[in-house]
């Protein structure tokens, strides 16, 4: 995908300094709380160059947690399209991965990978912050393999 050397340099810089957008779609918010913990100084994502951002246009990695409802689906698609390439998506928790405890609810649209391509799955209900952090590092590996940097 990236032919010019300049693109590779930009990609390398992004991998060393990923900006992260966390989007919680709902659910019980357990996964959101665990993800917030990862983004705080206790787990110190800044040692990996990570920075929490509130704007998809400035983000490299999307962390999505919670069940995807019919109401949130269009917003999720818009956030994904607004995030520039190269990007990676991490699905956090059973709700995002497989609808979880909401699997037969009337207002659930589907698992996250029906809405957008998912690069890393972090299972659990909710997963521990350490698991989410590991998923973040895995997403950086996905970048390296995909763009050969
Ligand atoms: S996976 Fe479990 S903890 Fe996470 S939002 Fe769903 S019900 Fe809550």
PDB file of N, CA and C in Angstrom, residues 11-114:
ATOM      1  N   UNK A  11       4.769   6.150   8.791  1.00  0.00           N
ATOM      2  CA  UNK A  11       4.192   4.954   9.407  1.00  0.00           C
ATOM      3  C   UNK A  11       5.033   4.510  10.612  1.00  0.00           C
ATOM      4  N   UNK A  12       6.351   4.568  10.451  1.00  0.00           N
ATOM      5  CA  UNK A  12       7.263   4.193  11.534  1.00  0.00           C
ATOM      6  C   UNK A  12       7.065   5.133  12.733  1.00  0.00           C
ATOM      7  N   UNK A  13       6.956   6.440  12.452  1.00  0.00           N
ATOM      8  CA  UNK A  13       6.765   7.416  13.525  1.00  0.00           C
ATOM      9  C   UNK A  13       5.448   7.170  14.245  1.00  0.00           C
ATOM     10  N   UNK A  14       4.416   6.825  13.475  1.00  0.00           N
ATOM     11  CA  UNK A  14       3.119   6.557  14.087  1.00  0.00           C
ATOM     12  C   UNK A  14       3.179   5.341  15.001  1.00  0.00           C
ATOM     13  N   UNK A  15       3.933   4.323  14.570  1.00  0.00           N
ATOM     14  CA  UNK A  15       4.032   3.114  15.393  1.00  0.00           C
ATOM     15  C   UNK A  15       4.764   3.401  16.705  1.00  0.00           C
ATOM     16  N   UNK A  16       5.703   4.349  16.658  1.00  0.00           N
ATOM     17  CA  UNK A  16       6.440   4.720  17.863  1.00  0.00           C
ATOM     18  C   UNK A  16       5.663   5.710  18.728  1.00  0.00           C
ATOM     19  N   UNK A  17       4.569   6.256  18.177  1.00  0.00           N
ATOM     20  CA  UNK A  17       3.803   7.241  18.928  1.00  0.00           C
ATOM     21  C   UNK A  17       2.321   7.140  18.560  1.00  0.00           C
ATOM     22  N   UNK A  18       1.690   6.004  18.887  1.00  0.00           N
ATOM     23  CA  UNK A  18       0.289   5.825  18.472  1.00  0.00           C
ATOM     24  C   UNK A  18      -0.660   6.687  19.298  1.00  0.00           C
ATOM     25  N   UNK A  19      -1.535   7.385  18.604  1.00  0.00           N
ATOM     26  CA  UNK A  19      -2.578   8.155  19.273  1.00  0.00           C
ATOM     27  C   UNK A  19      -3.835   7.294  19.272  1.00  0.00           C
ATOM     28  N   UNK A  20      -4.489   7.273  20.426  1.00  0.00           N
ATOM     29  CA  UNK A  20      -5.526   6.268  20.669  1.00  0.00           C
ATOM     30  C   UNK A  20      -6.866   6.931  20.965  1.00  0.00           C
ATOM     31  N   UNK A  21      -7.883   6.465  20.261  1.00  0.00           N
ATOM     32  CA  UNK A  21      -9.252   6.911  20.556  1.00  0.00           C
ATOM     33  C   UNK A  21     -10.003   5.745  21.179  1.00  0.00           C
ATOM     34  N   UNK A  22     -10.578   5.981  22.347  1.00  0.00           N
ATOM     35  CA  UNK A  22     -11.429   4.962  22.969  1.00  0.00           C
ATOM     36  C   UNK A  22     -12.880   5.343  22.735  1.00  0.00           C
ATOM     37  N   UNK A  23     -13.634   4.400  22.172  1.00  0.00           N
ATOM     38  CA  UNK A  23     -15.060   4.622  21.892  1.00  0.00           C
ATOM     39  C   UNK A  23     -15.832   3.515  22.596  1.00  0.00           C
ATOM     40  N   UNK A  24     -16.667   3.907  23.551  1.00  0.00           N
ATOM     41  CA  UNK A  24     -17.497   2.910  24.245  1.00  0.00           C
ATOM     42  C   UNK A  24     -18.911   3.017  23.730  1.00  0.00           C
ATOM     43  N   UNK A  25     -19.451   1.893  23.267  1.00  0.00           N
ATOM     44  CA  UNK A  25     -20.772   1.914  22.642  1.00  0.00           C
ATOM     45  C   UNK A  25     -21.902   1.720  23.650  1.00  0.00           C
ATOM     46  N   UNK A  26     -21.557   1.322  24.857  1.00  0.00           N
ATOM     47  CA  UNK A  26     -22.606   1.098  25.848  1.00  0.00           C
ATOM     48  C   UNK A  26     -22.321  -0.157  26.641  1.00  0.00           C
ATOM     49  N   UNK A  27     -23.238  -1.111  26.621  1.00  0.00           N
ATOM     50  CA  UNK A  27     -23.061  -2.311  27.451  1.00  0.00           C
ATOM     51  C   UNK A  27     -23.199  -1.926  28.911  1.00  0.00           C
ATOM     52  N   UNK A  28     -22.450  -2.597  29.776  1.00  0.00           N
ATOM     53  CA  UNK A  28     -22.539  -2.281  31.206  1.00  0.00           C
ATOM     54  C   UNK A  28     -21.465  -1.292  31.625  1.00  0.00           C
ATOM     55  N   UNK A  29     -20.603  -0.918  30.697  1.00  0.00           N
ATOM     56  CA  UNK A  29     -19.504   0.032  30.924  1.00  0.00           C
ATOM     57  C   UNK A  29     -18.340  -0.559  31.709  1.00  0.00           C
ATOM     58  N   UNK A  30     -18.399  -1.862  32.021  1.00  0.00           N
ATOM     59  CA  UNK A  30     -17.265  -2.495  32.711  1.00  0.00           C
ATOM     60  C   UNK A  30     -16.001  -2.415  31.869  1.00  0.00           C
ATOM     61  N   UNK A  31     -16.131  -2.690  30.575  1.00  0.00           N
ATOM     62  CA  UNK A  31     -14.961  -2.628  29.684  1.00  0.00           C
ATOM     63  C   UNK A  31     -14.452  -1.199  29.557  1.00  0.00           C
ATOM     64  N   UNK A  32     -15.378  -0.240  29.585  1.00  0.00           N
ATOM     65  CA  UNK A  32     -14.955   1.162  29.478  1.00  0.00           C
ATOM     66  C   UNK A  32     -14.094   1.540  30.681  1.00  0.00           C
ATOM     67  N   UNK A  33     -14.504   1.108  31.872  1.00  0.00           N
ATOM     68  CA  UNK A  33     -13.750   1.441  33.087  1.00  0.00           C
ATOM     69  C   UNK A  33     -12.346   0.836  33.018  1.00  0.00           C
ATOM     70  N   UNK A  34     -12.269  -0.428  32.561  1.00  0.00           N
ATOM     71  CA  UNK A  34     -10.948  -1.077  32.472  1.00  0.00           C
ATOM     72  C   UNK A  34     -10.074  -0.380  31.420  1.00  0.00           C
ATOM     73  N   UNK A  35     -10.696   0.066  30.326  1.00  0.00           N
ATOM     74  CA  UNK A  35      -9.919   0.761  29.293  1.00  0.00           C
ATOM     75  C   UNK A  35      -9.462   2.126  29.796  1.00  0.00           C
ATOM     76  N   UNK A  36     -10.334   2.806  30.544  1.00  0.00           N
ATOM     77  CA  UNK A  36      -9.911   4.093  31.122  1.00  0.00           C
ATOM     78  C   UNK A  36      -8.682   3.886  31.996  1.00  0.00           C
ATOM     79  N   UNK A  37      -8.682   2.776  32.753  1.00  0.00           N
ATOM     80  CA  UNK A  37      -7.542   2.501  33.634  1.00  0.00           C
ATOM     81  C   UNK A  37      -6.252   2.391  32.822  1.00  0.00           C
ATOM     82  N   UNK A  38      -6.350   1.748  31.651  1.00  0.00           N
ATOM     83  CA  UNK A  38      -5.157   1.587  30.805  1.00  0.00           C
ATOM     84  C   UNK A  38      -4.631   2.948  30.348  1.00  0.00           C
ATOM     85  N   UNK A  39      -5.555   3.888  30.134  1.00  0.00           N
ATOM     86  CA  UNK A  39      -5.170   5.196  29.601  1.00  0.00           C
ATOM     87  C   UNK A  39      -4.694   6.158  30.690  1.00  0.00           C
ATOM     88  N   UNK A  40      -4.714   5.705  31.948  1.00  0.00           N
ATOM     89  CA  UNK A  40      -4.258   6.560  33.054  1.00  0.00           C
ATOM     90  C   UNK A  40      -2.778   6.298  33.338  1.00  0.00           C
ATOM     91  N   UNK A  41      -2.140   7.157  34.162  1.00  0.00           N
ATOM     92  CA  UNK A  41      -0.704   6.978  34.438  1.00  0.00           C
ATOM     93  C   UNK A  41      -0.361   5.657  35.132  1.00  0.00           C
ATOM     94  N   UNK A  42      -1.342   5.009  35.784  1.00  0.00           N
ATOM     95  CA  UNK A  42      -1.034   3.758  36.478  1.00  0.00           C
ATOM     96  C   UNK A  42      -0.442   2.721  35.524  1.00  0.00           C
ATOM     97  N   UNK A  43      -1.016   2.604  34.335  1.00  0.00           N
ATOM     98  CA  UNK A  43      -0.503   1.637  33.354  1.00  0.00           C
ATOM     99  C   UNK A  43       0.424   2.294  32.331  1.00  0.00           C
ATOM    100  N   UNK A  44       0.465   3.590  32.350  1.00  0.00           N
ATOM    101  CA  UNK A  44       1.510   4.369  31.698  1.00  0.00           C
ATOM    102  C   UNK A  44       1.741   3.982  30.223  1.00  0.00           C
ATOM    103  N   UNK A  45       0.715   4.222  29.396  1.00  0.00           N
ATOM    104  CA  UNK A  45       0.891   3.901  27.969  1.00  0.00           C
ATOM    105  C   UNK A  45       1.887   4.842  27.300  1.00  0.00           C
ATOM    106  N   UNK A  46       2.226   5.929  27.990  1.00  0.00           N
ATOM    107  CA  UNK A  46       3.179   6.867  27.376  1.00  0.00           C
ATOM    108  C   UNK A  46       4.561   6.262  27.242  1.00  0.00           C
ATOM    109  N   UNK A  47       4.849   5.202  28.011  1.00  0.00           N
ATOM    110  CA  UNK A  47       6.164   4.560  27.833  1.00  0.00           C
ATOM    111  C   UNK A  47       6.250   3.875  26.470  1.00  0.00           C
ATOM    112  N   UNK A  48       5.080   3.614  25.845  1.00  0.00           N
ATOM    113  CA  UNK A  48       5.067   3.075  24.479  1.00  0.00           C
ATOM    114  C   UNK A  48       4.785   4.188  23.462  1.00  0.00           C
ATOM    115  N   UNK A  49       4.793   5.405  23.927  1.00  0.00           N
ATOM    116  CA  UNK A  49       4.514   6.543  23.046  1.00  0.00           C
ATOM    117  C   UNK A  49       3.037   6.811  22.876  1.00  0.00           C
ATOM    118  N   UNK A  50       2.171   6.058  23.556  1.00  0.00           N
ATOM    119  CA  UNK A  50       0.731   6.181  23.370  1.00  0.00           C
ATOM    120  C   UNK A  50       0.167   7.451  23.986  1.00  0.00           C
ATOM    121  N   UNK A  51      -0.870   7.982  23.338  1.00  0.00           N
ATOM    122  CA  UNK A  51      -1.508   9.203  23.828  1.00  0.00           C
ATOM    123  C   UNK A  51      -3.007   9.078  23.562  1.00  0.00           C
ATOM    124  N   UNK A  52      -3.794   9.380  24.578  1.00  0.00           N
ATOM    125  CA  UNK A  52      -5.241   9.305  24.425  1.00  0.00           C
ATOM    126  C   UNK A  52      -5.752  10.561  23.729  1.00  0.00           C
ATOM    127  N   UNK A  53      -6.522  10.379  22.649  1.00  0.00           N
ATOM    128  CA  UNK A  53      -7.072  11.505  21.898  1.00  0.00           C
ATOM    129  C   UNK A  53      -8.593  11.381  21.856  1.00  0.00           C
ATOM    130  N   UNK A  54      -9.247  12.534  21.651  1.00  0.00           N
ATOM    131  CA  UNK A  54     -10.707  12.523  21.605  1.00  0.00           C
ATOM    132  C   UNK A  54     -11.241  12.723  20.192  1.00  0.00           C
ATOM    133  N   UNK A  55     -10.353  12.783  19.213  1.00  0.00           N
ATOM    134  CA  UNK A  55     -10.775  13.076  17.841  1.00  0.00           C
ATOM    135  C   UNK A  55     -10.296  11.967  16.903  1.00  0.00           C
ATOM    136  N   UNK A  56     -11.224  11.319  16.180  1.00  0.00           N
ATOM    137  CA  UNK A  56     -10.777  10.240  15.281  1.00  0.00           C
ATOM    138  C   UNK A  56      -9.837  10.713  14.175  1.00  0.00           C
ATOM    139  N   UNK A  57      -9.961  11.973  13.768  1.00  0.00           N
ATOM    140  CA  UNK A  57      -9.091  12.486  12.691  1.00  0.00           C
ATOM    141  C   UNK A  57      -7.637  12.570  13.125  1.00  0.00           C
ATOM    142  N   UNK A  58      -7.407  12.556  14.453  1.00  0.00           N
ATOM    143  CA  UNK A  58      -6.045  12.627  14.969  1.00  0.00           C
ATOM    144  C   UNK A  58      -5.570  11.281  15.494  1.00  0.00           C
ATOM    145  N   UNK A  59      -6.348  10.232  15.323  1.00  0.00           N
ATOM    146  CA  UNK A  59      -6.054   8.952  15.978  1.00  0.00           C
ATOM    147  C   UNK A  59      -5.491   7.923  15.006  1.00  0.00           C
ATOM    148  N   UNK A  60      -4.744   6.986  15.576  1.00  0.00           N
ATOM    149  CA  UNK A  60      -4.170   5.876  14.806  1.00  0.00           C
ATOM    150  C   UNK A  60      -4.816   4.547  15.193  1.00  0.00           C
ATOM    151  N   UNK A  61      -5.166   4.435  16.461  1.00  0.00           N
ATOM    152  CA  UNK A  61      -5.719   3.176  16.961  1.00  0.00           C
ATOM    153  C   UNK A  61      -7.076   3.449  17.593  1.00  0.00           C
ATOM    154  N   UNK A  62      -8.061   2.626  17.215  1.00  0.00           N
ATOM    155  CA  UNK A  62      -9.391   2.726  17.815  1.00  0.00           C
ATOM    156  C   UNK A  62      -9.563   1.577  18.790  1.00  0.00           C
ATOM    157  N   UNK A  63      -9.876   1.892  20.027  1.00  0.00           N
ATOM    158  CA  UNK A  63     -10.247   0.863  21.001  1.00  0.00           C
ATOM    159  C   UNK A  63     -11.760   0.960  21.163  1.00  0.00           C
ATOM    160  N   UNK A  64     -12.464  -0.106  20.764  1.00  0.00           N
ATOM    161  CA  UNK A  64     -13.932  -0.098  20.827  1.00  0.00           C
ATOM    162  C   UNK A  64     -14.372  -1.111  21.870  1.00  0.00           C
ATOM    163  N   UNK A  65     -15.193  -0.652  22.803  1.00  0.00           N
ATOM    164  CA  UNK A  65     -15.729  -1.556  23.820  1.00  0.00           C
ATOM    165  C   UNK A  65     -17.242  -1.429  23.862  1.00  0.00           C
ATOM    166  N   UNK A  66     -17.882  -2.479  24.403  1.00  0.00           N
ATOM    167  CA  UNK A  66     -19.335  -2.463  24.560  1.00  0.00           C
ATOM    168  C   UNK A  66     -20.072  -3.094  23.396  1.00  0.00           C
ATOM    169  N   UNK A  67     -21.363  -3.285  23.617  1.00  0.00           N
ATOM    170  CA  UNK A  67     -22.214  -3.906  22.595  1.00  0.00           C
ATOM    171  C   UNK A  67     -22.587  -2.884  21.528  1.00  0.00           C
ATOM    172  N   UNK A  68     -22.535  -3.300  20.265  1.00  0.00           N
ATOM    173  CA  UNK A  68     -22.863  -2.384  19.162  1.00  0.00           C
ATOM    174  C   UNK A  68     -24.377  -2.374  18.975  1.00  0.00           C
ATOM    175  N   UNK A  69     -24.996  -1.261  19.348  1.00  0.00           N
ATOM    176  CA  UNK A  69     -26.448  -1.150  19.202  1.00  0.00           C
ATOM    177  C   UNK A  69     -26.796  -0.599  17.818  1.00  0.00           C
ATOM    178  N   UNK A  70     -28.057  -0.773  17.442  1.00  0.00           N
ATOM    179  CA  UNK A  70     -28.513  -0.245  16.142  1.00  0.00           C
ATOM    180  C   UNK A  70     -28.370   1.272  16.104  1.00  0.00           C
ATOM    181  N   UNK A  71     -28.554   1.915  17.251  1.00  0.00           N
ATOM    182  CA  UNK A  71     -28.488   3.373  17.311  1.00  0.00           C
ATOM    183  C   UNK A  71     -27.059   3.877  17.117  1.00  0.00           C
ATOM    184  N   UNK A  72     -26.077   3.118  17.609  1.00  0.00           N
ATOM    185  CA  UNK A  72     -24.696   3.602  17.575  1.00  0.00           C
ATOM    186  C   UNK A  72     -23.976   3.191  16.289  1.00  0.00           C
ATOM    187  N   UNK A  73     -24.552   2.278  15.526  1.00  0.00           N
ATOM    188  CA  UNK A  73     -23.864   1.698  14.368  1.00  0.00           C
ATOM    189  C   UNK A  73     -23.387   2.752  13.365  1.00  0.00           C
ATOM    190  N   UNK A  74     -24.254   3.681  13.003  1.00  0.00           N
ATOM    191  CA  UNK A  74     -23.877   4.678  11.989  1.00  0.00           C
ATOM    192  C   UNK A  74     -22.767   5.590  12.518  1.00  0.00           C
ATOM    193  N   UNK A  75     -22.805   5.897  13.808  1.00  0.00           N
ATOM    194  CA  UNK A  75     -21.756   6.743  14.395  1.00  0.00           C
ATOM    195  C   UNK A  75     -20.427   6.014  14.403  1.00  0.00           C
ATOM    196  N   UNK A  76     -20.493   4.722  14.692  1.00  0.00           N
ATOM    197  CA  UNK A  76     -19.262   3.920  14.687  1.00  0.00           C
ATOM    198  C   UNK A  76     -18.629   3.899  13.301  1.00  0.00           C
ATOM    199  N   UNK A  77     -19.482   3.702  12.296  1.00  0.00           N
ATOM    200  CA  UNK A  77     -18.970   3.692  10.906  1.00  0.00           C
ATOM    201  C   UNK A  77     -18.315   5.028  10.572  1.00  0.00           C
ATOM    202  N   UNK A  78     -18.934   6.123  11.014  1.00  0.00           N
ATOM    203  CA  UNK A  78     -18.402   7.450  10.714  1.00  0.00           C
ATOM    204  C   UNK A  78     -17.050   7.650  11.408  1.00  0.00           C
ATOM    205  N   UNK A  79     -16.948   7.215  12.657  1.00  0.00           N
ATOM    206  CA  UNK A  79     -15.676   7.338  13.388  1.00  0.00           C
ATOM    207  C   UNK A  79     -14.584   6.545  12.676  1.00  0.00           C
ATOM    208  N   UNK A  80     -14.940   5.328  12.202  1.00  0.00           N
ATOM    209  CA  UNK A  80     -13.958   4.505  11.494  1.00  0.00           C
ATOM    210  C   UNK A  80     -13.497   5.202  10.214  1.00  0.00           C
ATOM    211  N   UNK A  81     -14.450   5.752   9.461  1.00  0.00           N
ATOM    212  CA  UNK A  81     -14.091   6.414   8.195  1.00  0.00           C
ATOM    213  C   UNK A  81     -13.298   7.696   8.432  1.00  0.00           C
ATOM    214  N   UNK A  82     -13.518   8.362   9.548  1.00  0.00           N
ATOM    215  CA  UNK A  82     -12.795   9.609   9.840  1.00  0.00           C
ATOM    216  C   UNK A  82     -11.369   9.345  10.322  1.00  0.00           C
ATOM    217  N   UNK A  83     -11.084   8.135  10.751  1.00  0.00           N
ATOM    218  CA  UNK A  83      -9.736   7.824  11.238  1.00  0.00           C
ATOM    219  C   UNK A  83      -8.831   7.570  10.035  1.00  0.00           C
ATOM    220  N   UNK A  84      -7.726   8.308   9.934  1.00  0.00           N
ATOM    221  CA  UNK A  84      -6.876   8.153   8.741  1.00  0.00           C
ATOM    222  C   UNK A  84      -6.113   6.832   8.734  1.00  0.00           C
ATOM    223  N   UNK A  85      -5.772   6.376   7.535  1.00  0.00           N
ATOM    224  CA  UNK A  85      -4.890   5.218   7.375  1.00  0.00           C
ATOM    225  C   UNK A  85      -3.459   5.641   7.632  1.00  0.00           C
ATOM    226  N   UNK A  86      -2.586   4.794   8.173  1.00  0.00           N
ATOM    227  CA  UNK A  86      -2.877   3.434   8.607  1.00  0.00           C
ATOM    228  C   UNK A  86      -3.500   3.445   9.992  1.00  0.00           C
ATOM    229  N   UNK A  87      -4.456   2.555  10.194  1.00  0.00           N
ATOM    230  CA  UNK A  87      -5.136   2.507  11.486  1.00  0.00           C
ATOM    231  C   UNK A  87      -5.323   1.053  11.899  1.00  0.00           C
ATOM    232  N   UNK A  88      -5.555   0.881  13.175  1.00  0.00           N
ATOM    233  CA  UNK A  88      -5.815  -0.458  13.697  1.00  0.00           C
ATOM    234  C   UNK A  88      -7.010  -0.360  14.635  1.00  0.00           C
ATOM    235  N   UNK A  89      -7.781  -1.440  14.686  1.00  0.00           N
ATOM    236  CA  UNK A  89      -8.978  -1.474  15.529  1.00  0.00           C
ATOM    237  C   UNK A  89      -8.838  -2.605  16.540  1.00  0.00           C
ATOM    238  N   UNK A  90      -9.097  -2.281  17.802  1.00  0.00           N
ATOM    239  CA  UNK A  90      -9.055  -3.287  18.870  1.00  0.00           C
ATOM    240  C   UNK A  90     -10.461  -3.425  19.434  1.00  0.00           C
ATOM    241  N   UNK A  91     -10.989  -4.652  19.436  1.00  0.00           N
ATOM    242  CA  UNK A  91     -12.291  -4.930  20.042  1.00  0.00           C
ATOM    243  C   UNK A  91     -12.049  -5.421  21.464  1.00  0.00           C
ATOM    244  N   UNK A  92     -12.586  -4.690  22.426  1.00  0.00           N
ATOM    245  CA  UNK A  92     -12.358  -5.019  23.837  1.00  0.00           C
ATOM    246  C   UNK A  92     -13.644  -5.581  24.443  1.00  0.00           C
ATOM    247  N   UNK A  93     -13.567  -6.804  24.965  1.00  0.00           N
ATOM    248  CA  UNK A  93     -14.675  -7.399  25.701  1.00  0.00           C
ATOM    249  C   UNK A  93     -15.596  -8.259  24.857  1.00  0.00           C
ATOM    250  N   UNK A  94     -16.309  -9.130  25.551  1.00  0.00           N
ATOM    251  CA  UNK A  94     -17.206 -10.085  24.893  1.00  0.00           C
ATOM    252  C   UNK A  94     -18.316  -9.396  24.120  1.00  0.00           C
ATOM    253  N   UNK A  95     -18.796  -8.270  24.622  1.00  0.00           N
ATOM    254  CA  UNK A  95     -19.904  -7.586  23.937  1.00  0.00           C
ATOM    255  C   UNK A  95     -19.482  -7.125  22.544  1.00  0.00           C
ATOM    256  N   UNK A  96     -18.301  -6.531  22.452  1.00  0.00           N
ATOM    257  CA  UNK A  96     -17.826  -6.050  21.148  1.00  0.00           C
ATOM    258  C   UNK A  96     -17.473  -7.214  20.232  1.00  0.00           C
ATOM    259  N   UNK A  97     -16.953  -8.285  20.810  1.00  0.00           N
ATOM    260  CA  UNK A  97     -16.476  -9.408  19.993  1.00  0.00           C
ATOM    261  C   UNK A  97     -17.635 -10.275  19.498  1.00  0.00           C
ATOM    262  N   UNK A  98     -18.605 -10.557  20.410  1.00  0.00           N
ATOM    263  CA  UNK A  98     -19.653 -11.531  20.031  1.00  0.00           C
ATOM    264  C   UNK A  98     -21.039 -11.170  20.575  1.00  0.00           C
ATOM    265  N   UNK A  99     -21.249  -9.935  20.910  1.00  0.00           N
ATOM    266  CA  UNK A  99     -22.499  -9.419  21.501  1.00  0.00           C
ATOM    267  C   UNK A  99     -22.641  -9.771  22.976  1.00  0.00           C
ATOM    268  N   UNK A 100     -21.835 -10.728  23.469  1.00  0.00           N
ATOM    269  CA  UNK A 100     -21.787 -11.044  24.896  1.00  0.00           C
ATOM    270  C   UNK A 100     -23.137 -11.350  25.503  1.00  0.00           C
ATOM    271  N   UNK A 101     -23.381 -10.764  26.671  1.00  0.00           N
ATOM    272  CA  UNK A 101     -24.633 -11.033  27.384  1.00  0.00           C
ATOM    273  C   UNK A 101     -25.839 -10.413  26.684  1.00  0.00           C
ATOM    274  N   UNK A 102     -25.586  -9.556  25.711  1.00  0.00           N
ATOM    275  CA  UNK A 102     -26.687  -8.902  24.990  1.00  0.00           C
ATOM    276  C   UNK A 102     -26.986  -9.600  23.662  1.00  0.00           C
ATOM    277  N   UNK A 103     -26.539 -10.860  23.504  1.00  0.00           N
ATOM    278  CA  UNK A 103     -26.586 -11.508  22.189  1.00  0.00           C
ATOM    279  C   UNK A 103     -27.981 -11.612  21.598  1.00  0.00           C
ATOM    280  N   UNK A 104     -29.033 -11.707  22.448  1.00  0.00           N
ATOM    281  CA  UNK A 104     -30.377 -11.827  21.867  1.00  0.00           C
ATOM    282  C   UNK A 104     -31.244 -10.602  22.156  1.00  0.00           C
ATOM    283  N   UNK A 105     -30.593  -9.489  22.484  1.00  0.00           N
ATOM    284  CA  UNK A 105     -31.358  -8.266  22.725  1.00  0.00           C
ATOM    285  C   UNK A 105     -31.875  -7.695  21.404  1.00  0.00           C
ATOM    286  N   UNK A 106     -33.042  -7.056  21.439  1.00  0.00           N
ATOM    287  CA  UNK A 106     -33.698  -6.586  20.207  1.00  0.00           C
ATOM    288  C   UNK A 106     -32.944  -5.447  19.521  1.00  0.00           C
ATOM    289  N   UNK A 107     -32.157  -4.696  20.302  1.00  0.00           N
ATOM    290  CA  UNK A 107     -31.549  -3.478  19.752  1.00  0.00           C
ATOM    291  C   UNK A 107     -30.065  -3.626  19.439  1.00  0.00           C
ATOM    292  N   UNK A 108     -29.574  -4.857  19.425  1.00  0.00           N
ATOM    293  CA  UNK A 108     -28.151  -5.065  19.163  1.00  0.00           C
ATOM    294  C   UNK A 108     -27.950  -5.324  17.682  1.00  0.00           C
ATOM    295  N   UNK A 109     -27.004  -4.576  17.110  1.00  0.00           N
ATOM    296  CA  UNK A 109     -26.794  -4.642  15.675  1.00  0.00           C
ATOM    297  C   UNK A 109     -25.903  -5.814  15.272  1.00  0.00           C
ATOM    298  N   UNK A 110     -24.924  -6.108  16.085  1.00  0.00           N
ATOM    299  CA  UNK A 110     -24.064  -7.232  15.730  1.00  0.00           C
ATOM    300  C   UNK A 110     -22.708  -7.096  16.358  1.00  0.00           C
ATOM    301  N   UNK A 111     -21.879  -8.114  16.190  1.00  0.00           N
ATOM    302  CA  UNK A 111     -20.516  -7.983  16.680  1.00  0.00           C
ATOM    303  C   UNK A 111     -19.781  -6.878  15.914  1.00  0.00           C
ATOM    304  N   UNK A 112     -18.750  -6.346  16.517  1.00  0.00           N
ATOM    305  CA  UNK A 112     -18.045  -5.198  15.934  1.00  0.00           C
ATOM    306  C   UNK A 112     -17.484  -5.500  14.550  1.00  0.00           C
ATOM    307  N   UNK A 113     -17.004  -6.752  14.330  1.00  0.00           N
ATOM    308  CA  UNK A 113     -16.374  -7.026  13.032  1.00  0.00           C
ATOM    309  C   UNK A 113     -17.386  -7.141  11.896  1.00  0.00           C
ATOM    310  N   UNK A 114     -18.671  -6.997  12.204  1.00  0.00           N
ATOM    311  CA  UNK A 114     -19.666  -6.860  11.133  1.00  0.00           C
ATOM    312  C   UNK A 114     -19.746  -5.403  10.663  1.00  0.00           C
TER     313      UNK A 114
END
